[in-house]
Amino acid sequence: MIEHYRNHFNSNFTSKKYDTLLENLTSGYPPISFRVAETPLFIPQDLKMQLIAAGEDIIRLIKQPDFKTITQKAIPPEWEVPNENDQPHFLTFDFGICKNEEGRLVPKLIEMQGFPSLYGFQSHLAEHYRKAYELDNLAQWSPYFNGLDKETYIQLLKKVIVGRHQPHEVALMDIDAPQQKTAIDFFITAGLLGIKILSLTDIFKEGTQLFYIENGEKIRLKRIYNRLIFDEVTSREDIFKLGFDPREQTDIEWITHPNWFYRISKYTMPFLKSEFVPQTRFLNEIKVIPDDLENYVLKPLFSFAGLGVVIDVSPDDIRQITDPEHWVLQRKVQYEPVVKALDGNVKAEIRLMYVWPDGEEPQLCINLARLSRGKMIGVRYNKDFDWVGGTVGLMET
């Protein structure tokens, strides 16, 4: 998006450099099961400042004293976990990159979560983009915000995820962690912080305490860096019998507590009033269906990775919904194809990634970006395309 850097990158791009990038990314790690884009984004200063302002608008709502009250209905009763803390430790906000009437690039909020993202992998990815394409010969580039560099960023992650505990007392947990699509992020994070990677079934409960076995020794678990999304186990609740049930009373510290995944989500968007947030309303609160439904998208509250989203909405789509309180109608965001590929332009989305240490303020620290040629950003909508997939935004330092 910074034209002279984009032109230089494209004119010097080769498939060999891209293949080298992919090879080096996975050296010593599991294969990457999602597509990595051929290019990073070059984020201009004006867009960077707007992204920061957009994130601050959202955080003001989250910090309101009544935020827990207005989002209590966001948590499905069957998935509520006890001992919720006062704040999420991670925030991620996804913005589509658009153009306004004056031709200025502007971010528009698409999705938000009080849940971790690829905090380890994005740092790793930025480093390898810079090396594979020799980008630091052009300028000094960084994926970090707020003056962070790799060292201080890792220190911040360790402060939040490990805290006062020993690394072996902390585990990154998912339903079947080594087999997840984001497993490379798990292994990078574990390598940086020294923590364990455990599947749900590796953990067992005695009284209210949690343990795992390593080399025949029972080790008490004191903190879980949670990567388990309950939506993924809705039809597999029997798995809790093989491990432990997070909904039971346990003496464990959650980083971040599972309830925040629901509180900070599509459910939150109708409460946001910002130039960076498209109009979003709970479906059950809409008395008259808009005449211009082609300008709206219909989204289920409890889904992830774009599942269930209706892009081309019809009145019948709305009438057939039996639980309108679990849906939102959102004004469409018109992505602008702002990234020049070798054969045309592609759309971009940027995820701002925050870390929120206990007793401190949320800190914007790194970003994730995705490129798309399809109707939506996700992998399933971009099969068989190139110059699409996961990437990172780089900013001049």
Short mmCIF file of C-alpha atoms in Angstrom, two decimals:
data_model
loop_
_atom_site.label_atom_id
_atom_site.label_comp_id
_atom_site.label_asym_id
_atom_site.label_seq_id
_atom_site.Cartn_x
_atom_site.Cartn_y
_atom_site.Cartn_z
CA MET A 1 0.00 0.00 0.00
CA ILE A 2 3.07 2.24 -0.02
CA GLU A 3 3.35 2.48 -3.77
CA HIS A 4 7.11 2.80 -4.29
CA TYR A 5 7.84 -0.12 -1.98
CA ARG A 6 5.09 -2.18 -3.58
CA ASN A 7 6.46 -1.54 -7.05
CA HIS A 8 9.98 -2.44 -5.96
CA PHE A 9 8.79 -5.62 -4.25
CA ASN A 10 6.76 -6.79 -7.25
CA SER A 11 9.49 -6.10 -9.77
CA ASN A 12 11.95 -8.12 -7.68
CA PHE A 13 9.58 -10.94 -6.73
CA THR A 14 10.48 -14.47 -7.81
CA SER A 15 8.86 -17.81 -7.10
CA LYS A 16 12.20 -19.01 -5.79
CA LYS A 17 12.20 -16.35 -3.07
CA TYR A 18 8.66 -17.33 -2.10
CA ASP A 19 9.59 -21.02 -1.96
CA THR A 20 12.56 -20.13 0.24
CA LEU A 21 10.24 -18.18 2.53
CA LEU A 22 7.92 -21.19 2.95
CA GLU A 23 10.81 -23.58 3.49
CA ASN A 24 12.45 -21.45 6.15
CA LEU A 25 9.14 -20.71 7.91
CA THR A 26 8.59 -24.39 8.70
CA SER A 27 12.20 -25.41 9.36
CA GLY A 28 12.05 -27.23 12.70
CA TYR A 29 8.27 -26.81 12.96
CA PRO A 30 5.13 -28.67 11.83
CA PRO A 31 3.90 -27.95 8.29
CA ILE A 32 1.68 -24.90 7.87
CA SER A 33 -1.85 -25.99 7.01
CA PHE A 34 -3.05 -22.55 5.89
CA ARG A 35 -1.87 -20.56 2.91
CA VAL A 36 0.84 -17.97 3.46
CA ALA A 37 0.62 -15.07 0.99
CA GLU A 38 3.46 -14.22 -1.35
CA THR A 39 3.83 -10.74 0.09
CA PRO A 40 3.62 -8.74 3.30
CA LEU A 41 1.63 -5.50 3.47
CA PHE A 42 3.44 -2.19 3.59
CA ILE A 43 1.25 -0.12 5.90
CA PRO A 44 1.37 3.65 5.28
CA GLN A 45 1.56 6.01 8.25
CA ASP A 46 -1.92 7.50 7.72
CA LEU A 47 -3.58 4.08 7.76
CA LYS A 48 -1.53 3.04 10.79
CA MET A 49 -2.79 6.04 12.77
CA GLN A 50 -6.38 5.33 11.75
CA LEU A 51 -6.05 1.70 12.85
CA ILE A 52 -4.75 2.84 16.22
CA ALA A 53 -7.66 5.30 16.59
CA ALA A 54 -10.17 2.61 15.60
CA GLY A 55 -8.80 0.25 18.22
CA GLU A 56 -8.99 2.93 20.89
CA ASP A 57 -12.68 3.52 20.09
CA ILE A 58 -13.40 -0.16 20.76
CA ILE A 59 -11.32 -0.32 23.93
CA ARG A 60 -13.23 2.62 25.39
CA LEU A 61 -16.39 0.50 25.26
CA ILE A 62 -14.69 -2.57 26.74
CA LYS A 63 -13.38 -0.50 29.66
CA GLN A 64 -16.81 0.90 30.54
CA PRO A 65 -17.90 -0.10 34.07
CA ASP A 66 -21.11 -1.69 32.74
CA PHE A 67 -19.45 -3.73 29.98
CA LYS A 68 -19.94 -7.06 31.75
CA THR A 69 -23.59 -6.24 32.39
CA ILE A 70 -24.40 -5.42 28.76
CA THR A 71 -22.57 -8.50 27.46
CA GLN A 72 -23.79 -11.09 29.96
CA LYS A 73 -26.26 -12.54 27.46
CA ALA A 74 -23.38 -13.11 25.03
CA ILE A 75 -22.26 -16.16 27.01
CA PRO A 76 -24.27 -19.31 26.20
CA PRO A 77 -25.37 -20.62 29.62
CA GLU A 78 -24.20 -24.12 28.75
CA TRP A 79 -20.65 -22.84 28.12
CA GLU A 80 -20.19 -20.41 31.00
CA VAL A 81 -16.98 -21.04 32.95
CA PRO A 82 -16.65 -20.05 36.64
CA ASN A 83 -14.09 -17.70 38.20
CA GLU A 84 -14.11 -15.12 35.43
CA ASN A 85 -11.58 -12.34 35.94
CA ASP A 86 -12.09 -8.62 35.39
CA GLN A 87 -10.48 -8.25 31.97
CA PRO A 88 -9.39 -10.22 28.93
CA HIS A 89 -5.65 -10.70 28.49
CA PHE A 90 -5.90 -10.61 24.71
CA LEU A 91 -7.91 -8.54 22.24
CA THR A 92 -8.00 -8.93 18.47
CA PHE A 93 -9.85 -6.59 16.10
CA ASP A 94 -10.18 -7.34 12.36
CA PHE A 95 -10.51 -4.41 9.96
CA GLY A 96 -11.29 -4.50 6.26
CA ILE A 97 -9.30 -1.93 4.31
CA CYS A 98 -11.66 0.31 2.34
CA LYS A 99 -11.68 3.67 0.57
CA ASN A 100 -13.88 6.58 1.54
CA GLU A 101 -15.45 9.09 -0.84
CA GLU A 102 -12.29 11.21 -0.78
CA GLY A 103 -10.18 8.24 -1.87
CA ARG A 104 -8.53 7.86 1.53
CA LEU A 105 -7.79 4.35 2.84
CA VAL A 106 -9.91 3.69 5.94
CA PRO A 107 -10.30 0.66 8.24
CA LYS A 108 -13.76 -0.79 8.92
CA LEU A 109 -14.35 -3.28 11.72
CA ILE A 110 -15.31 -6.79 10.58
CA GLU A 111 -14.87 -8.95 13.67
CA MET A 112 -13.49 -8.81 17.20
CA GLN A 113 -12.50 -11.35 19.83
CA GLY A 114 -11.36 -11.47 23.42
CA PHE A 115 -9.20 -14.44 22.51
CA PRO A 116 -5.58 -15.09 21.50
CA SER A 117 -4.45 -15.17 17.91
CA LEU A 118 -1.13 -16.14 16.28
CA TYR A 119 0.98 -14.09 18.67
CA GLY A 120 4.04 -16.27 18.22
CA PHE A 121 3.75 -16.98 14.51
CA GLN A 122 3.28 -13.37 13.40
CA SER A 123 6.62 -12.33 14.84
CA HIS A 124 8.24 -15.35 13.18
CA LEU A 125 6.53 -14.59 9.86
CA ALA A 126 7.61 -10.94 9.78
CA GLU A 127 11.21 -11.90 10.42
CA HIS A 128 11.21 -14.40 7.55
CA TYR A 129 9.53 -12.02 5.09
CA ARG A 130 12.27 -9.49 5.79
CA LYS A 131 15.00 -12.07 5.27
CA ALA A 132 13.56 -13.89 2.23
CA TYR A 133 12.99 -10.68 0.28
CA GLU A 134 15.88 -8.65 1.79
CA LEU A 135 13.40 -5.95 2.76
CA ASP A 136 15.70 -4.27 5.25
CA ASN A 137 17.85 -3.17 2.32
CA LEU A 138 15.01 -0.80 1.42
CA ALA A 139 14.03 0.47 4.87
CA GLN A 140 13.78 -0.70 8.47
CA TRP A 141 10.51 -2.60 8.83
CA SER A 142 8.62 -3.78 11.88
CA PRO A 143 5.31 -5.55 12.54
CA TYR A 144 5.23 -4.08 16.07
CA PHE A 145 3.48 -1.05 17.55
CA ASN A 146 4.27 1.20 20.50
CA GLY A 147 8.03 1.03 20.13
CA LEU A 148 8.22 -2.72 20.72
CA ASP A 149 10.86 -4.89 19.10
CA LYS A 150 11.15 -8.67 19.10
CA GLU A 151 12.88 -8.84 22.47
CA THR A 152 10.51 -6.53 24.33
CA TYR A 153 7.53 -8.15 22.62
CA ILE A 154 8.54 -11.61 23.87
CA GLN A 155 9.08 -10.18 27.35
CA LEU A 156 5.53 -8.80 27.26
CA LEU A 157 4.09 -12.16 26.17
CA LYS A 158 6.00 -13.92 28.93
CA LYS A 159 4.76 -11.42 31.51
CA VAL A 160 1.14 -12.07 30.56
CA ILE A 161 1.18 -15.79 29.74
CA VAL A 162 3.69 -17.16 32.26
CA GLY A 163 3.42 -14.48 34.92
CA ARG A 164 4.79 -15.39 38.32
CA HIS A 165 4.77 -19.13 37.61
CA GLN A 166 7.43 -21.48 36.33
CA PRO A 167 7.06 -22.26 32.62
CA HIS A 168 6.39 -25.97 33.27
CA GLU A 169 3.37 -24.93 35.38
CA VAL A 170 1.80 -23.20 32.38
CA ALA A 171 0.30 -24.90 29.32
CA LEU A 172 -1.04 -23.79 25.98
CA MET A 173 -4.20 -25.90 25.66
CA ASP A 174 -6.44 -26.84 22.74
CA ILE A 175 -8.73 -29.76 21.99
CA ASP A 176 -6.01 -31.67 20.10
CA ALA A 177 -3.20 -29.16 20.11
CA PRO A 178 -0.56 -30.80 17.87
CA GLN A 179 -3.16 -31.40 15.12
CA GLN A 180 -4.67 -27.94 14.98
CA LYS A 181 -4.30 -25.82 11.84
CA THR A 182 -2.42 -23.26 13.91
CA ALA A 183 -0.06 -25.82 15.50
CA ILE A 184 3.01 -23.97 14.20
CA ASP A 185 2.02 -20.99 16.35
CA PHE A 186 1.74 -23.30 19.36
CA PHE A 187 5.25 -24.67 18.87
CA ILE A 188 6.77 -21.24 18.25
CA THR A 189 5.08 -19.87 21.38
CA ALA A 190 6.20 -22.84 23.49
CA GLY A 191 9.75 -22.39 22.22
CA LEU A 192 9.79 -18.69 23.06
CA LEU A 193 8.27 -19.03 26.53
CA GLY A 194 9.22 -22.56 27.63
CA ILE A 195 5.61 -23.54 28.36
CA LYS A 196 3.94 -26.88 27.66
CA ILE A 197 1.63 -27.71 24.77
CA LEU A 198 -1.22 -29.90 26.03
CA SER A 199 -4.38 -31.27 24.52
CA LEU A 200 -7.51 -31.21 26.63
CA THR A 201 -7.19 -34.96 27.20
CA ASP A 202 -3.62 -34.58 28.55
CA ILE A 203 -4.99 -32.79 31.61
CA PHE A 204 -6.73 -34.45 34.54
CA LYS A 205 -8.38 -33.18 37.67
CA GLU A 206 -7.88 -34.18 41.31
CA GLY A 207 -10.13 -32.26 43.65
CA THR A 208 -10.03 -28.77 42.17
CA GLN A 209 -6.44 -28.99 40.97
CA LEU A 210 -5.28 -29.84 37.44
CA PHE A 211 -2.31 -32.00 36.51
CA TYR A 212 -0.48 -33.55 33.58
CA ILE A 213 2.06 -36.37 33.36
CA GLU A 214 5.56 -35.93 31.99
CA ASN A 215 8.20 -38.67 32.10
CA GLY A 216 6.06 -40.55 34.61
CA GLU A 217 5.87 -37.56 36.96
CA LYS A 218 2.63 -35.85 37.95
CA ILE A 219 3.00 -32.09 37.51
CA ARG A 220 0.51 -29.56 38.78
CA LEU A 221 -0.82 -27.09 36.23
CA LYS A 222 -1.40 -23.58 37.58
CA ARG A 223 -2.19 -21.54 34.49
CA ILE A 224 -3.73 -22.30 31.08
CA TYR A 225 -3.04 -20.21 27.99
CA ASN A 226 -6.39 -21.11 26.49
CA ARG A 227 -6.73 -21.75 22.75
CA LEU A 228 -9.80 -23.98 23.03
CA ILE A 229 -12.93 -22.64 21.31
CA PHE A 230 -16.06 -24.30 22.69
CA ASP A 231 -17.78 -24.14 19.30
CA GLU A 232 -15.32 -26.82 18.17
CA VAL A 233 -16.45 -29.29 20.83
CA THR A 234 -20.21 -28.69 20.78
CA SER A 235 -20.85 -32.15 19.33
CA ARG A 236 -17.99 -33.77 21.24
CA GLU A 237 -18.74 -33.06 24.87
CA ASP A 238 -17.78 -36.65 25.70
CA ILE A 239 -14.17 -35.49 25.31
CA PHE A 240 -14.45 -33.77 28.70
CA LYS A 241 -14.77 -37.21 30.29
CA LEU A 242 -11.33 -38.07 28.91
CA GLY A 243 -9.76 -34.91 30.29
CA PHE A 244 -11.41 -32.28 32.44
CA ASP A 245 -14.45 -30.07 32.05
CA PRO A 246 -13.55 -26.34 32.07
CA ARG A 247 -17.07 -25.55 33.33
CA GLU A 248 -16.36 -27.28 36.64
CA GLN A 249 -14.81 -25.47 39.58
CA THR A 250 -11.04 -25.65 39.23
CA ASP A 251 -8.07 -23.98 40.88
CA ILE A 252 -6.61 -22.68 37.63
CA GLU A 253 -5.72 -19.28 36.20
CA TRP A 254 -7.07 -18.71 32.69
CA ILE A 255 -5.12 -16.65 30.16
CA THR A 256 -7.55 -15.53 28.88
CA HIS A 257 -10.73 -16.68 30.62
CA PRO A 258 -13.05 -18.53 28.16
CA ASN A 259 -16.02 -16.24 28.85
CA TRP A 260 -14.24 -13.33 27.16
CA PHE A 261 -14.39 -15.15 23.83
CA TYR A 262 -18.15 -14.52 23.88
CA ARG A 263 -18.23 -11.11 25.55
CA ILE A 264 -15.92 -9.56 22.96
CA SER A 265 -17.32 -10.86 19.70
CA LYS A 266 -19.97 -10.06 17.11
CA TYR A 267 -22.28 -9.64 20.13
CA THR A 268 -20.37 -6.49 21.08
CA MET A 269 -20.64 -4.72 17.74
CA PRO A 270 -24.19 -3.31 18.08
CA PHE A 271 -22.98 -1.37 21.12
CA LEU A 272 -20.15 0.33 19.23
CA LYS A 273 -20.61 3.80 17.80
CA SER A 274 -17.58 4.78 15.75
CA GLU A 275 -16.74 5.95 12.25
CA PHE A 276 -14.72 2.75 11.94
CA VAL A 277 -17.60 0.39 12.77
CA PRO A 278 -20.34 -0.48 10.25
CA GLN A 279 -23.91 -0.26 11.52
CA THR A 280 -24.71 -3.55 13.28
CA ARG A 281 -28.05 -4.52 14.87
CA PHE A 282 -29.38 -7.56 16.67
CA LEU A 283 -31.79 -9.24 14.29
CA ASN A 284 -34.52 -9.59 16.91
CA GLU A 285 -34.52 -5.82 17.44
CA ILE A 286 -35.17 -5.00 13.77
CA LYS A 287 -38.87 -4.22 13.26
CA VAL A 288 -38.73 -3.50 9.51
CA ILE A 289 -36.47 -5.40 7.13
CA PRO A 290 -34.36 -2.89 5.13
CA ASP A 291 -35.32 -2.47 1.48
CA ASP A 292 -31.64 -2.51 0.44
CA LEU A 293 -30.67 -5.93 1.83
CA GLU A 294 -27.98 -6.16 -0.84
CA ASN A 295 -26.03 -3.72 1.34
CA TYR A 296 -26.12 -5.99 4.41
CA VAL A 297 -24.61 -9.24 5.62
CA LEU A 298 -26.28 -11.64 8.07
CA LYS A 299 -24.06 -13.18 10.75
CA PRO A 300 -24.68 -15.77 13.47
CA LEU A 301 -23.36 -14.69 16.87
CA PHE A 302 -21.99 -18.09 17.83
CA SER A 303 -19.75 -19.22 15.01
CA PHE A 304 -16.16 -18.79 13.92
CA ALA A 305 -14.07 -18.67 10.73
CA GLY A 306 -16.97 -17.23 8.73
CA LEU A 307 -19.25 -20.25 9.17
CA GLY A 308 -22.94 -19.52 8.73
CA VAL A 309 -22.48 -16.01 7.33
CA VAL A 310 -25.02 -15.05 4.64
CA ILE A 311 -23.42 -12.59 2.22
CA ASP A 312 -26.25 -12.15 -0.28
CA VAL A 313 -29.18 -11.71 2.10
CA SER A 314 -32.81 -12.13 1.05
CA PRO A 315 -35.98 -11.48 3.10
CA ASP A 316 -36.55 -15.25 3.14
CA ASP A 317 -33.15 -15.77 4.79
CA ILE A 318 -34.29 -13.53 7.62
CA ARG A 319 -37.78 -14.99 7.93
CA GLN A 320 -36.42 -18.53 8.18
CA ILE A 321 -34.30 -17.77 11.23
CA THR A 322 -35.92 -19.19 14.35
CA ASP A 323 -33.51 -17.63 16.88
CA PRO A 324 -33.10 -14.00 15.72
CA GLU A 325 -31.63 -13.03 19.10
CA HIS A 326 -28.55 -15.04 18.06
CA TRP A 327 -27.98 -13.14 14.80
CA VAL A 328 -26.86 -9.68 13.72
CA LEU A 329 -27.56 -7.77 10.53
CA GLN A 330 -24.51 -5.73 9.61
CA ARG A 331 -24.02 -3.17 6.89
CA LYS A 332 -21.64 -4.55 4.29
CA VAL A 333 -18.08 -3.37 4.22
CA GLN A 334 -16.84 -2.73 0.71
CA TYR A 335 -13.24 -3.87 0.65
CA GLU A 336 -11.01 -1.92 -1.72
CA PRO A 337 -8.49 -4.04 -3.66
CA VAL A 338 -5.53 -2.07 -2.37
CA VAL A 339 -2.65 -4.53 -2.71
CA LYS A 340 -1.12 -4.77 -6.16
CA ALA A 341 -0.37 -8.36 -7.12
CA LEU A 342 1.43 -9.35 -10.30
CA ASP A 343 -1.89 -9.86 -12.10
CA GLY A 344 -4.24 -7.32 -10.55
CA ASN A 345 -5.22 -6.05 -7.13
CA VAL A 346 -6.37 -8.00 -4.07
CA LYS A 347 -8.33 -7.12 -0.94
CA ALA A 348 -6.76 -6.86 2.50
CA GLU A 349 -7.76 -7.22 6.13
CA ILE A 350 -5.63 -6.23 9.12
CA ARG A 351 -5.98 -7.68 12.61
CA LEU A 352 -4.78 -5.54 15.50
CA MET A 353 -3.48 -7.73 18.32
CA TYR A 354 -3.39 -6.45 21.90
CA VAL A 355 -1.96 -7.82 25.13
CA TRP A 356 -3.54 -6.70 28.42
CA PRO A 357 -1.44 -7.38 31.53
CA ASP A 358 -3.29 -7.57 34.84
CA GLY A 359 -3.62 -4.17 36.49
CA GLU A 360 -2.33 -2.33 33.41
CA GLU A 361 -3.67 -0.88 30.17
CA PRO A 362 -4.20 -2.85 26.93
CA GLN A 363 -1.14 -2.62 24.69
CA LEU A 364 -1.35 -2.80 20.90
CA CYS A 365 1.68 -4.88 20.04
CA ILE A 366 1.58 -6.67 16.66
CA ASN A 367 -0.67 -7.37 13.70
CA LEU A 368 -1.89 -10.07 11.37
CA ALA A 369 -3.05 -9.48 7.81
CA ARG A 370 -4.90 -11.52 5.22
CA LEU A 371 -5.24 -11.10 1.48
CA SER A 372 -8.27 -12.22 -0.53
CA ARG A 373 -9.68 -12.41 -4.03
CA GLY A 374 -12.89 -14.14 -2.91
CA LYS A 375 -16.12 -12.77 -1.46
CA MET A 376 -14.75 -13.33 2.03
CA ILE A 377 -11.29 -13.34 3.53
CA GLY A 378 -11.17 -16.90 4.91
CA VAL A 379 -9.16 -19.74 3.37
CA ARG A 380 -12.22 -21.62 2.13
CA TYR A 381 -13.19 -18.63 -0.02
CA ASN A 382 -9.77 -18.31 -1.67
CA LYS A 383 -8.96 -21.79 -2.87
CA ASP A 384 -6.90 -22.06 -6.06
CA PHE A 385 -5.84 -18.39 -5.94
CA ASP A 386 -2.34 -17.02 -5.48
CA TRP A 387 -1.26 -13.81 -3.75
CA VAL A 388 -3.85 -14.57 -1.06
CA GLY A 389 -3.69 -15.93 2.48
CA GLY A 390 -2.12 -15.06 5.79
CA THR A 391 0.52 -12.36 5.96
CA VAL A 392 1.67 -9.49 8.19
CA GLY A 393 1.67 -5.72 7.95
CA LEU A 394 5.11 -4.09 8.05
CA MET A 395 5.61 -0.48 9.07
CA GLU A 396 8.61 1.80 8.62
CA THR A 397 10.45 2.43 11.87
#
